[in-house]
Short mmCIF file of C-alpha atoms in Angstrom, two decimals:
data_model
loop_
_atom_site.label_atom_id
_atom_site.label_comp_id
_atom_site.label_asym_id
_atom_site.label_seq_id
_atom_site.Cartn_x
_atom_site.Cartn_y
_atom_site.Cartn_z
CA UNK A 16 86.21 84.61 84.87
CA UNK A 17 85.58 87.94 83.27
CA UNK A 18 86.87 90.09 86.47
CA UNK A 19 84.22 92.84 88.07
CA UNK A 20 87.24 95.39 87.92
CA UNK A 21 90.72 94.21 86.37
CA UNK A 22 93.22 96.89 88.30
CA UNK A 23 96.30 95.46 86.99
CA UNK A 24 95.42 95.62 83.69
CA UNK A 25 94.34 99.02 84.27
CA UNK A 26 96.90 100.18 85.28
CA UNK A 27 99.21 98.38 83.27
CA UNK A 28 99.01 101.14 80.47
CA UNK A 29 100.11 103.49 82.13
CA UNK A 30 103.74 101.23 83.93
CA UNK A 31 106.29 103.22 82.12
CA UNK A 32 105.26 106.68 82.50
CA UNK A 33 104.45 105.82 86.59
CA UNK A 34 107.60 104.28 86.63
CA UNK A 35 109.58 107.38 85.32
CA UNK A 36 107.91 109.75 87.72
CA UNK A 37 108.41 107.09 91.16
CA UNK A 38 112.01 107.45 89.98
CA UNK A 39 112.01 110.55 90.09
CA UNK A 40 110.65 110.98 93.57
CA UNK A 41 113.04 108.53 95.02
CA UNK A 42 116.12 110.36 93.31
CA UNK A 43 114.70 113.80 95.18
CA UNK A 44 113.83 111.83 98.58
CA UNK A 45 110.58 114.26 99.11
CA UNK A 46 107.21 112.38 99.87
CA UNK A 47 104.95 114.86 101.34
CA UNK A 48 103.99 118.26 100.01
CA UNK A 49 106.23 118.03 97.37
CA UNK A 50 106.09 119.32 93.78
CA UNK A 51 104.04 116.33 92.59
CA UNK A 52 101.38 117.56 94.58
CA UNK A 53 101.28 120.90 93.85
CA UNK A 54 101.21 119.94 90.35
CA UNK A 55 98.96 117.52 90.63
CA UNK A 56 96.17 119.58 92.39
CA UNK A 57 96.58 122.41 89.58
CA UNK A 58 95.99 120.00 86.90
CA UNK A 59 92.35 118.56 88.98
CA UNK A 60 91.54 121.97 89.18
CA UNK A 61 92.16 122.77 85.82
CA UNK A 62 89.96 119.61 84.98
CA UNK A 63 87.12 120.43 87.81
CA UNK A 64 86.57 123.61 86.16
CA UNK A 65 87.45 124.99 89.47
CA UNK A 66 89.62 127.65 91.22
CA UNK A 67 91.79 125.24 94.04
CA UNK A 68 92.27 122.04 93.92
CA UNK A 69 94.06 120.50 97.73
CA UNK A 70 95.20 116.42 98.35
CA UNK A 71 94.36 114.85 101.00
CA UNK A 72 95.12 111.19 102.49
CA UNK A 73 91.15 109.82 101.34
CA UNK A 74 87.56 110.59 100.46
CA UNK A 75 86.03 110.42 103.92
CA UNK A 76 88.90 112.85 105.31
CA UNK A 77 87.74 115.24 102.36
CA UNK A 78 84.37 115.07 102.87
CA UNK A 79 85.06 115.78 106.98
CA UNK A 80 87.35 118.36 105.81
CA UNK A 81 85.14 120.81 104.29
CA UNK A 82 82.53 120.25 107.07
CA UNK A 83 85.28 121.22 109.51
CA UNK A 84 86.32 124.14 107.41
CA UNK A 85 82.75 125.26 107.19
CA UNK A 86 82.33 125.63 110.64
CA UNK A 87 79.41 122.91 111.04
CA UNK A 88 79.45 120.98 114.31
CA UNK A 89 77.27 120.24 117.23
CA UNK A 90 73.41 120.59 116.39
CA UNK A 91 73.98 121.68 112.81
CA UNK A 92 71.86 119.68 110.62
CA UNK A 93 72.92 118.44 107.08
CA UNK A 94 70.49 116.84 104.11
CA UNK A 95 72.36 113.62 102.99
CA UNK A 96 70.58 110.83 100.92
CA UNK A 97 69.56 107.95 102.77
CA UNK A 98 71.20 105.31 100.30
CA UNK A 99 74.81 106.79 99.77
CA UNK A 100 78.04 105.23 100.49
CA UNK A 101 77.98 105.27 104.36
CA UNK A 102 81.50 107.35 104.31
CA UNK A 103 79.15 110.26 103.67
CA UNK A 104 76.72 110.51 106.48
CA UNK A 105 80.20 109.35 109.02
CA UNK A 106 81.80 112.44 107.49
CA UNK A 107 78.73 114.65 108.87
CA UNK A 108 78.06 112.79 111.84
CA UNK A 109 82.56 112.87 112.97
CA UNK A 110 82.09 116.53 112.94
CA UNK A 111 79.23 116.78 115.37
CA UNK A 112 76.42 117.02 112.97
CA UNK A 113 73.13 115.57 112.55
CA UNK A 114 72.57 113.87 109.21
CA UNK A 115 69.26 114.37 107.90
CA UNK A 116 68.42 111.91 105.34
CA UNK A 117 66.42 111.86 102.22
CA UNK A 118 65.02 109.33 100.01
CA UNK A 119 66.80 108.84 96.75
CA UNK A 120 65.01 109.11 92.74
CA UNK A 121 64.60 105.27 92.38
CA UNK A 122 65.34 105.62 88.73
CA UNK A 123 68.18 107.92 88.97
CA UNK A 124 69.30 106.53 92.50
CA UNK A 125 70.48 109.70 93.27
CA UNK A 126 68.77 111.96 96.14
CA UNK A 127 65.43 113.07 95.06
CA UNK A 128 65.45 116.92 94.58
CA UNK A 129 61.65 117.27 95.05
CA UNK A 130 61.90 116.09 98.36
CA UNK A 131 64.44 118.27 99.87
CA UNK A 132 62.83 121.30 100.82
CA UNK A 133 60.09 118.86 103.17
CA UNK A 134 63.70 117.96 105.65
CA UNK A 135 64.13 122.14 105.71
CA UNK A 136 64.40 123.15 109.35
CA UNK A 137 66.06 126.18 111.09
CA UNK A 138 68.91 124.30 112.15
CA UNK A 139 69.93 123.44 108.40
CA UNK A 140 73.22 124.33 107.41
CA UNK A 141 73.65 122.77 104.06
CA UNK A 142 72.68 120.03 101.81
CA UNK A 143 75.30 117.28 100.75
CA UNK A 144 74.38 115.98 97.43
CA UNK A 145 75.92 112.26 95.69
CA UNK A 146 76.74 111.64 92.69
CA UNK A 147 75.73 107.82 92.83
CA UNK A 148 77.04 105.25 90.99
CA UNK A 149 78.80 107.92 88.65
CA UNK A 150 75.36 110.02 87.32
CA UNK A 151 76.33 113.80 88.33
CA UNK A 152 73.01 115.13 90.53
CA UNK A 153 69.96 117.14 88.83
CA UNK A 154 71.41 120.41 90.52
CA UNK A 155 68.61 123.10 89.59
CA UNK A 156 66.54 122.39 92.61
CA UNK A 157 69.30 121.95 94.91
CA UNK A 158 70.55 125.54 93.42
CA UNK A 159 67.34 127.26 93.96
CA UNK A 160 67.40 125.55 97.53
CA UNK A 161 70.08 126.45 98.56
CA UNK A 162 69.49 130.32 97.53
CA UNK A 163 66.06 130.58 99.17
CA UNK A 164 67.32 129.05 102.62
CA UNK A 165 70.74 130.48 102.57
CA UNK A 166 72.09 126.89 102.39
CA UNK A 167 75.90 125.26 101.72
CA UNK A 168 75.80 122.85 99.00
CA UNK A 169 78.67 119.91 99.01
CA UNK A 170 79.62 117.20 96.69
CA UNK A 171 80.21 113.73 97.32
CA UNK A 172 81.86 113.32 94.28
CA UNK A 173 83.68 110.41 94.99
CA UNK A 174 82.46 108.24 92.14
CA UNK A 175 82.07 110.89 89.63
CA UNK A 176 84.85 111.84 88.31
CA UNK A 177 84.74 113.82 85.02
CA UNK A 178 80.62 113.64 84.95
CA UNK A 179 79.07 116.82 83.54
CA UNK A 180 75.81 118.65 84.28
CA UNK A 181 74.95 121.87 82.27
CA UNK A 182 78.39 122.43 80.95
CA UNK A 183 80.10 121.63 84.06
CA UNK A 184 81.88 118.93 85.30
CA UNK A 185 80.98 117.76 89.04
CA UNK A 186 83.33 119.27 91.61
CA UNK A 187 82.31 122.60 90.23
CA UNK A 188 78.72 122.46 91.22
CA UNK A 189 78.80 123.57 94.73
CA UNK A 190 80.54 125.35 97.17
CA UNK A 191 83.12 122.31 97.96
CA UNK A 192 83.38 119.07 96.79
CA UNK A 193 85.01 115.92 97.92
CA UNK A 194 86.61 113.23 95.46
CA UNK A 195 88.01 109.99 96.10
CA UNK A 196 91.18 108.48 94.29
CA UNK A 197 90.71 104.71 95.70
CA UNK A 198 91.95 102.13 93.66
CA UNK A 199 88.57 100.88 91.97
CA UNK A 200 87.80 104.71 91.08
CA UNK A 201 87.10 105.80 87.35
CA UNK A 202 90.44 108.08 88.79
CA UNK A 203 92.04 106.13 91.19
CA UNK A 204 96.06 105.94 92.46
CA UNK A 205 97.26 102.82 94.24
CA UNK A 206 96.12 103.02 97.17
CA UNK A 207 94.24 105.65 99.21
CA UNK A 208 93.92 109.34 98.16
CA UNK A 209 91.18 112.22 98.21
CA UNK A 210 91.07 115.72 97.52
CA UNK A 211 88.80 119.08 97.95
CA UNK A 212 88.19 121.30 94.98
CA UNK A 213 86.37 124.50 95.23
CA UNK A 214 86.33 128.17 94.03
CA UNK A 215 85.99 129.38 97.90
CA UNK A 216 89.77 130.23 98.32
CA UNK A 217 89.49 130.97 102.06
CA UNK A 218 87.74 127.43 102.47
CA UNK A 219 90.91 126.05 100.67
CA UNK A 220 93.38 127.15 102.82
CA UNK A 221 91.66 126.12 105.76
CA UNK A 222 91.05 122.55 104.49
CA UNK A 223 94.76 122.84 103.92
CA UNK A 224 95.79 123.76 107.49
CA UNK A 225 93.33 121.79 109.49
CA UNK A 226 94.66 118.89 107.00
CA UNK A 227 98.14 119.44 108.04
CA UNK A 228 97.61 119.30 111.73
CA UNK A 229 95.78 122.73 111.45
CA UNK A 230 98.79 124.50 110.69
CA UNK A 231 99.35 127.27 108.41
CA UNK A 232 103.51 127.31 108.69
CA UNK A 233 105.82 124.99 110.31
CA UNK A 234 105.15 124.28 114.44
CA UNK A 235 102.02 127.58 113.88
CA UNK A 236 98.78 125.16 114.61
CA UNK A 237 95.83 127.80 114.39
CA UNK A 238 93.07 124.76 114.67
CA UNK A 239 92.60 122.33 116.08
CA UNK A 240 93.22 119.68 113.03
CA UNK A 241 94.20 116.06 111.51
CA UNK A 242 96.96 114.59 109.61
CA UNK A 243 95.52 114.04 106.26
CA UNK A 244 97.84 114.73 103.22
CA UNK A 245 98.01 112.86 99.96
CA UNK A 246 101.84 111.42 99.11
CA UNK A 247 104.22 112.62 96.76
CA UNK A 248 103.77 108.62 95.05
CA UNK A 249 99.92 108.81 94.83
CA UNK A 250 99.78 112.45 93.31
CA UNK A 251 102.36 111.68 90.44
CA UNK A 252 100.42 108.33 89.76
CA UNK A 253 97.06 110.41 89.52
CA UNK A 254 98.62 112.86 87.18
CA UNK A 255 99.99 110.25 85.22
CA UNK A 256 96.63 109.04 84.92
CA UNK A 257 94.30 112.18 84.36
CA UNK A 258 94.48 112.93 81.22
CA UNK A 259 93.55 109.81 80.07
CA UNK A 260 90.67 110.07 82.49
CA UNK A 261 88.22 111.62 79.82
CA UNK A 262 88.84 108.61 77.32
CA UNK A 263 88.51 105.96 80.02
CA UNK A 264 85.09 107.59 80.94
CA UNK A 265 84.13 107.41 77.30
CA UNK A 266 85.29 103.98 77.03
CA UNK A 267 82.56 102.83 80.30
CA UNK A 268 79.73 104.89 78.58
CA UNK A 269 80.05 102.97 75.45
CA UNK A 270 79.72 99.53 77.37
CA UNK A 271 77.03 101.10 79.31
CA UNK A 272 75.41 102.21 75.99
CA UNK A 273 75.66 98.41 74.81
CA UNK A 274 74.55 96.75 77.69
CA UNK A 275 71.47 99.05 78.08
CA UNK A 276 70.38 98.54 74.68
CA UNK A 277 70.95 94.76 74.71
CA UNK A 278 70.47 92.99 77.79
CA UNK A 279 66.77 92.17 77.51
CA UNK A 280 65.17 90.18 80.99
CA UNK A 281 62.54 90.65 81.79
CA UNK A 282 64.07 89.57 85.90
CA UNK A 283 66.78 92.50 85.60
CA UNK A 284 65.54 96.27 85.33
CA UNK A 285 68.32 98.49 83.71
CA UNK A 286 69.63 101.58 85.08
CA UNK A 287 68.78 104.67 83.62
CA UNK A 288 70.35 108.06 82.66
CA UNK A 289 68.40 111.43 82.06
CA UNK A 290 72.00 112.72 79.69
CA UNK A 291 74.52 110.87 78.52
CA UNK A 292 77.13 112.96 79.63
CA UNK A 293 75.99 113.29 83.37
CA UNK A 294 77.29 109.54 83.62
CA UNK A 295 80.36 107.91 84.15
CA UNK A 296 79.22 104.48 85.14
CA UNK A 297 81.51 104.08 87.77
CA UNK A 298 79.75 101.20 88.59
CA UNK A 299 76.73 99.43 85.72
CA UNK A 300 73.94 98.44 88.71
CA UNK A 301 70.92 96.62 87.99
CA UNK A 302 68.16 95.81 89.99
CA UNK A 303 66.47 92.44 90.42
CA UNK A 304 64.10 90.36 93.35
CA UNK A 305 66.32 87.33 92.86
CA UNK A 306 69.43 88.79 93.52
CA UNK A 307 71.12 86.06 95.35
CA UNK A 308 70.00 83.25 92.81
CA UNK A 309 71.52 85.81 90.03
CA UNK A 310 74.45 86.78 91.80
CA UNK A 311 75.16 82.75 91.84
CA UNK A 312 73.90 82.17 88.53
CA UNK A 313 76.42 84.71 87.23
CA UNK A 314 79.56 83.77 89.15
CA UNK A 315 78.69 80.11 88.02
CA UNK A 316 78.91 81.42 84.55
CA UNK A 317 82.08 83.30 85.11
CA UNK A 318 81.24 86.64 85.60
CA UNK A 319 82.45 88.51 88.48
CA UNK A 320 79.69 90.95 90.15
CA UNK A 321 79.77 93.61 93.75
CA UNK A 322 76.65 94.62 95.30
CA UNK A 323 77.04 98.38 95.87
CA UNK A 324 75.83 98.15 98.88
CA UNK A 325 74.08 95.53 100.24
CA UNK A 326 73.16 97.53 103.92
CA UNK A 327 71.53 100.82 103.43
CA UNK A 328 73.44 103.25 106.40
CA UNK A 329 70.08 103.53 108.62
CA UNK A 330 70.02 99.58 108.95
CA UNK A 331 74.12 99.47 109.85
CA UNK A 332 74.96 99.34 113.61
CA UNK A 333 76.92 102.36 114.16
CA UNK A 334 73.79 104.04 113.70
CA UNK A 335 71.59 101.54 115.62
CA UNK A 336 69.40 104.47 116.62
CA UNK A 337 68.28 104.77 113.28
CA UNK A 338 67.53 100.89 113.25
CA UNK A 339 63.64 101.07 113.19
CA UNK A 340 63.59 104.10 110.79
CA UNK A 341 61.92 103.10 107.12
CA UNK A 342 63.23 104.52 103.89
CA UNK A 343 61.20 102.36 101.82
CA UNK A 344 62.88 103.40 98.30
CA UNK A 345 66.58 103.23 100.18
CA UNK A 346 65.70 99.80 101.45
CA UNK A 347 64.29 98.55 98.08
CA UNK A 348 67.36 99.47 96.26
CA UNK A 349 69.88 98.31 98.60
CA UNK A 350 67.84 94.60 98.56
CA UNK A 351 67.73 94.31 94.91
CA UNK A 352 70.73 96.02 93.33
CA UNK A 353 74.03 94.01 91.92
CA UNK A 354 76.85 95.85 90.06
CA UNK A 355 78.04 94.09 86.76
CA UNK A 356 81.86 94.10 85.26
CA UNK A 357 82.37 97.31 83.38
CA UNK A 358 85.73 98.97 82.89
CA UNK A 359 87.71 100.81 80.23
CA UNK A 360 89.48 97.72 79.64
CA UNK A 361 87.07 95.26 79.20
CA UNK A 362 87.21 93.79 75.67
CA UNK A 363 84.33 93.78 73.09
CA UNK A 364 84.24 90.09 73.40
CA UNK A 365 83.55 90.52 77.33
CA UNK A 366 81.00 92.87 77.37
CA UNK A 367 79.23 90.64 74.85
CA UNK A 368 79.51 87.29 76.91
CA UNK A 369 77.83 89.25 79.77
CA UNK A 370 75.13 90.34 77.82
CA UNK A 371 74.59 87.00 76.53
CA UNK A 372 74.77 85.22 79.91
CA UNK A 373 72.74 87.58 81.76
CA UNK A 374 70.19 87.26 78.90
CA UNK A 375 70.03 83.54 79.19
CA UNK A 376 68.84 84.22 83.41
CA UNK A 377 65.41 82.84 83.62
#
């Protein structure tokens, strides 16, 4: 079975060096806001392109985070696309705000700038872009946006990590950005981890109190906050990891490159990418009517596949209000889209036999 995502082997490479620094952190018995950390968050800064750089304990609690710090809550209305991750639009709605969503580009999958402006109202307080799939977000029209209406703009960059757009890498496109370090990220630790990045130093350091029980020193709580810190373990394994995050990203668009240039069916449409560096491919998803039959077809054949995600968030129950809404692009992607294996450790010899089996599909 050629695995969807091999994680040990992944992380494999890098056993020695994570086993040096886990030493380490045992011999000096710290665990929380330690050194790693601090280190740890320079270094994504440094990398983001960006001023400050805090950990915190996932990419939901990141996402909330800024939110919170913002000042957003009850009848504050923020522009979300209607076919992200649902972690996004529970970050807005935990916080008190209304999530106003918009339909995605159904060739970028990513939320469709020219559409925006139409889900304006007074009550706007910012616009929470996605970087789907690993393709950063055409910015220029959420820019001007933003400007004209006096807008916040946020990143949910959880699965773009290291993606560039004009020169910059995502996490420095917008006033705050959220990233997620889960396991099956291009940058992931072992097991849950998040962090903020901005320029907006005041916004740091009140993600960092209200993610430390809102307090600013020891037993001082000035807000009202939430445990959410990112351990001493996970921040050493993610700098262990970073610098090799680059090459690993170059290493998916190369399989990307090959599969997009020879998997020819005429049943599977290819994803597409308006600059090469924009994408990541955190995840390679295709689109087809026969998903289930090719889903089967390909497991039968030995190739592992996800469907990222098979529910759009207006058709989910927690938001059973939403339940007879239509997003007719949102619902035609989430029905016919299925991930396939792609990883900076797949071989040559893999990506080939999936090309050649998903080829053979009739």
């Amino acid at each position: 079975m050629i695995k969807f995502l091999d994680l040990a082997k992944v992380n494999n490479r890098f056993r020695k060096e994570i086993d040096e620094r886990l030493t380490n952190i045992l011999d000096k018995g710290w665990y929380l806001q330690g050194e790693e950390n601090d280190k740890f968050a320079e270094h994504f800064a440094e990398y983001c392109g960006t001023k400050y750089a805090i950990g915190v304990a996932n990419g939901l609690d990141a996402l909330r985070l800024i939110i919170k710090a913002s000042g957003f809550g009850e009848g504050d209305e923020i522009i979300v696309p209607a076919n992200t991750y649902i972690a996004t639009i529970l970050a807005i709605s935990d916080n008190g705000c209304t999530p106003v969503l918009v339909e995605p580009d159904i060739n970028t999958y990513n939320i469709n700038p020219d559409l925006v402006e139409a889900a304006i109202t007074p009550k706007t307080k910012a616009i929470m872009v996605v970087h789907l799939y690993g393709q950063a977000v055409k910015m220029e029209k959420i820019w001007t946006l933003a400007k004209k209406y006096n807008l916040k703009v946020f990143e949910d960059a959880a699965q773009g990590h290291g993606a560039i757009y004009q020169g910059r890498r995502t996490g420095n496109l917008s006033d705050a950005a959220a990233f997620s370090f889960y396991p099956g990220k291009n940058l992931g630790c072992l097991g849950d981890g998040g962090a903020v990045v901005s320029n907006d130093k005041e916004l740091i350091d009140k993600v960092k109190a209200l993610a430390n029980y809102g307090s600013d020193k020891k037993y001082h709580h000035i807000y009202k906050g939430l445990n959410s810190r990112l351990d001493e373990i996970q921040a050493a394994i993610l700098d262990v990891k970073l610098p090799h995050l680059d090459e690993d990203n170059t290493r998916r668009r190369v399989i990307a490159k090959y599969y997009r240039e020879n998997i020819n069916n005429p049943r599977i449409v290819l994803p597409q990418t308006y600059d090469e560096q924009a994408h990541v491919w955190h995840v390679f998803v295709v689109r087809t009517q026969e998903r289930d039959r090719f889903q089967q077809y390909l497991t039968d054949n030995g190739v592992q596949t996800i469907i990222h995600y098979p529910t759009p968030p207006h058709k989910q129950l927690a938001y059973q209000e939403w339940n007879n809404r239509s997003y007719p692009i949102t619902e035609e992607i989430h029905k016919t889209i299925i991930s396939l294996p792609i990883s900076p450790v797949m071989t040559d010899d893999e990506v080939k036999k999936v090309v050649n089996i998903v080829n053979a599909y009739e």
